Amino acid sequence: ATARGLEITHLTNLQIVNGGQTTASVHAAMRAKVDLSRVFVQMKLSVIRPEITVDVVPKISQYANTQNRVNAADFFANHPYHVRIQDMSRRLFAPSPDGAFKKTKWFYERARGQYQDDRGKLTPAARRAFDAEYPKRQLFTKTDLAKFQMTWLGSPHIVSRGAQKNFVAFAEHVGKEWVRNEKAVNELYFREAIAAAILFRETERLVPQQSWYEGGYRANIVTYTLAKLSHDLKRSGRVLDMNAVWNRQGIDEPTMRALEACAEVVNEILVNPPPTHRKVTEWAKQQACWDRVSQADVPWPPGLM
């Protein structure tokens, strides 16, 4: 307290809700040497206890933005899960599959536009170094991560409902798991998450190359294919060597053949929906679709299952 009343001496984890543009304007004016001594900005300050921050802060953002469309993923960006994933993405080098000395990293974009913002602040020489360290092909966003993880967890029908609905389900899952055992989100978790990303993107590349593929529904085929692989491996008591995928930064020939075989079976189920669901994209959103795929027989290569 001072003679003028209460004053803030320090802030921890300050977040601005519905005031970013105003704050930026005040900052720009200050840098332009504008006299701000007579400028007043009305604000509401919410002080949140640390133990309830994860639950309360996203709700403040959500209800303060009901007049504007704000992506669900943005409400969850400051959860410590995402902060930790970002930290590991800036620290951990990916193996170089060709044995080259120069290694790269996978850039996790916790906040929208972060990749371009970080890159844009650099000199041309530093930007080239940034591009070499963080290749664009190794950029992944919050909704990408949610898609990769929810697929591998066995929820392709949720993934098929779109990025934002899938992210809401992913956020709920992460919130529960974080409370149960936040230490599980470690470097092994990160490497396996990147392996899931590699599997997803390799399957995206493989599907259009198949003779049976007639165009369309690639996203649905990919998520269902990988969810089916994960499901059948668990059912047989086996696991895919995600560490090998991480070390290779790619998939081997047997895994590629397995994915191709599975994708063909998945495609046949997806493009032949029941009379109650005429549209393939709507059929793919249903639990019944995943039930049918999960129970289907796939001619897995010998030794896989």
Short mmCIF file of N, CA, C and O in Angstrom, two decimals, residues 86 90 107-109 111 113-123 126-127 130-131 134:
data_model
loop_
_atom_site.label_atom_id
_atom_site.label_comp_id
_atom_site.label_asym_id
_atom_site.label_seq_id
_atom_site.Cartn_x
_atom_site.Cartn_y
_atom_site.Cartn_z
N GLN A 86 5.95 -27.50 -25.52
CA GLN A 86 6.70 -26.46 -26.22
C GLN A 86 8.15 -26.44 -25.76
O GLN A 86 9.07 -26.35 -26.59
N ARG A 90 11.67 -27.21 -28.09
CA ARG A 90 12.77 -26.26 -28.30
C ARG A 90 14.11 -26.83 -27.84
O ARG A 90 15.16 -26.32 -28.19
N PHE A 107 9.07 -28.17 -34.20
CA PHE A 107 8.60 -26.92 -33.61
C PHE A 107 7.13 -27.06 -33.23
O PHE A 107 6.27 -27.22 -34.09
N TYR A 108 6.85 -26.97 -31.93
CA TYR A 108 5.47 -27.03 -31.45
C TYR A 108 4.92 -25.62 -31.34
O TYR A 108 5.43 -24.80 -30.57
N GLU A 109 3.88 -25.34 -32.09
CA GLU A 109 3.27 -24.02 -32.10
C GLU A 109 2.14 -23.99 -31.06
O GLU A 109 1.00 -24.33 -31.36
N ALA A 111 0.99 -21.28 -29.53
CA ALA A 111 0.12 -20.13 -29.83
C ALA A 111 0.08 -19.92 -31.33
O ALA A 111 1.09 -20.11 -32.02
N GLY A 113 0.41 -18.72 -34.93
CA GLY A 113 1.34 -17.81 -35.60
C GLY A 113 2.72 -17.73 -34.98
O GLY A 113 3.57 -16.95 -35.42
N GLN A 114 2.97 -18.57 -33.97
CA GLN A 114 4.24 -18.51 -33.23
C GLN A 114 5.44 -18.77 -34.13
O GLN A 114 6.48 -18.10 -34.00
N TYR A 115 5.31 -19.73 -35.02
CA TYR A 115 6.42 -20.09 -35.90
C TYR A 115 6.84 -18.90 -36.76
O TYR A 115 8.01 -18.53 -36.81
N GLN A 116 5.86 -18.29 -37.43
CA GLN A 116 6.17 -17.15 -38.29
C GLN A 116 6.63 -15.93 -37.50
O GLN A 116 7.49 -15.18 -37.94
N ASP A 117 6.04 -15.74 -36.31
CA ASP A 117 6.45 -14.62 -35.47
C ASP A 117 7.91 -14.76 -35.05
O ASP A 117 8.70 -13.81 -35.14
N ASP A 118 8.28 -15.96 -34.56
CA ASP A 118 9.66 -16.19 -34.13
C ASP A 118 10.63 -16.05 -35.30
O ASP A 118 11.71 -15.47 -35.17
N ARG A 119 10.22 -16.54 -36.44
CA ARG A 119 11.08 -16.49 -37.63
C ARG A 119 11.21 -15.06 -38.14
O ARG A 119 12.29 -14.64 -38.58
N GLY A 120 10.09 -14.32 -38.09
CA GLY A 120 10.08 -12.96 -38.64
C GLY A 120 10.93 -11.97 -37.87
O GLY A 120 11.29 -10.92 -38.40
N LYS A 121 11.25 -12.27 -36.62
CA LYS A 121 12.05 -11.36 -35.80
C LYS A 121 13.55 -11.43 -36.12
O LYS A 121 14.33 -10.63 -35.62
N LEU A 122 13.93 -12.40 -36.96
CA LEU A 122 15.35 -12.69 -37.15
C LEU A 122 15.94 -11.96 -38.35
O LEU A 122 15.23 -11.56 -39.28
N THR A 123 17.26 -11.81 -38.33
CA THR A 123 17.98 -11.30 -39.50
C THR A 123 17.97 -12.39 -40.57
O THR A 123 17.72 -13.56 -40.27
N ALA A 126 20.16 -15.32 -39.55
CA ALA A 126 19.57 -16.07 -38.43
C ALA A 126 18.33 -16.83 -38.88
O ALA A 126 18.04 -17.91 -38.38
N ARG A 127 17.62 -16.26 -39.86
CA ARG A 127 16.42 -16.94 -40.37
C ARG A 127 16.80 -18.22 -41.10
O ARG A 127 16.12 -19.24 -41.00
N PHE A 130 17.48 -20.71 -38.51
CA PHE A 130 16.20 -21.14 -37.92
C PHE A 130 15.52 -22.17 -38.82
O PHE A 130 15.03 -23.20 -38.34
N ASP A 131 15.52 -21.90 -40.12
CA ASP A 131 14.89 -22.82 -41.08
C ASP A 131 15.59 -24.18 -41.10
O ASP A 131 14.95 -25.21 -41.30
N TYR A 134 14.60 -25.75 -37.58
CA TYR A 134 13.16 -26.05 -37.48
C TYR A 134 12.55 -26.08 -38.89
O TYR A 134 11.89 -25.13 -39.31
#
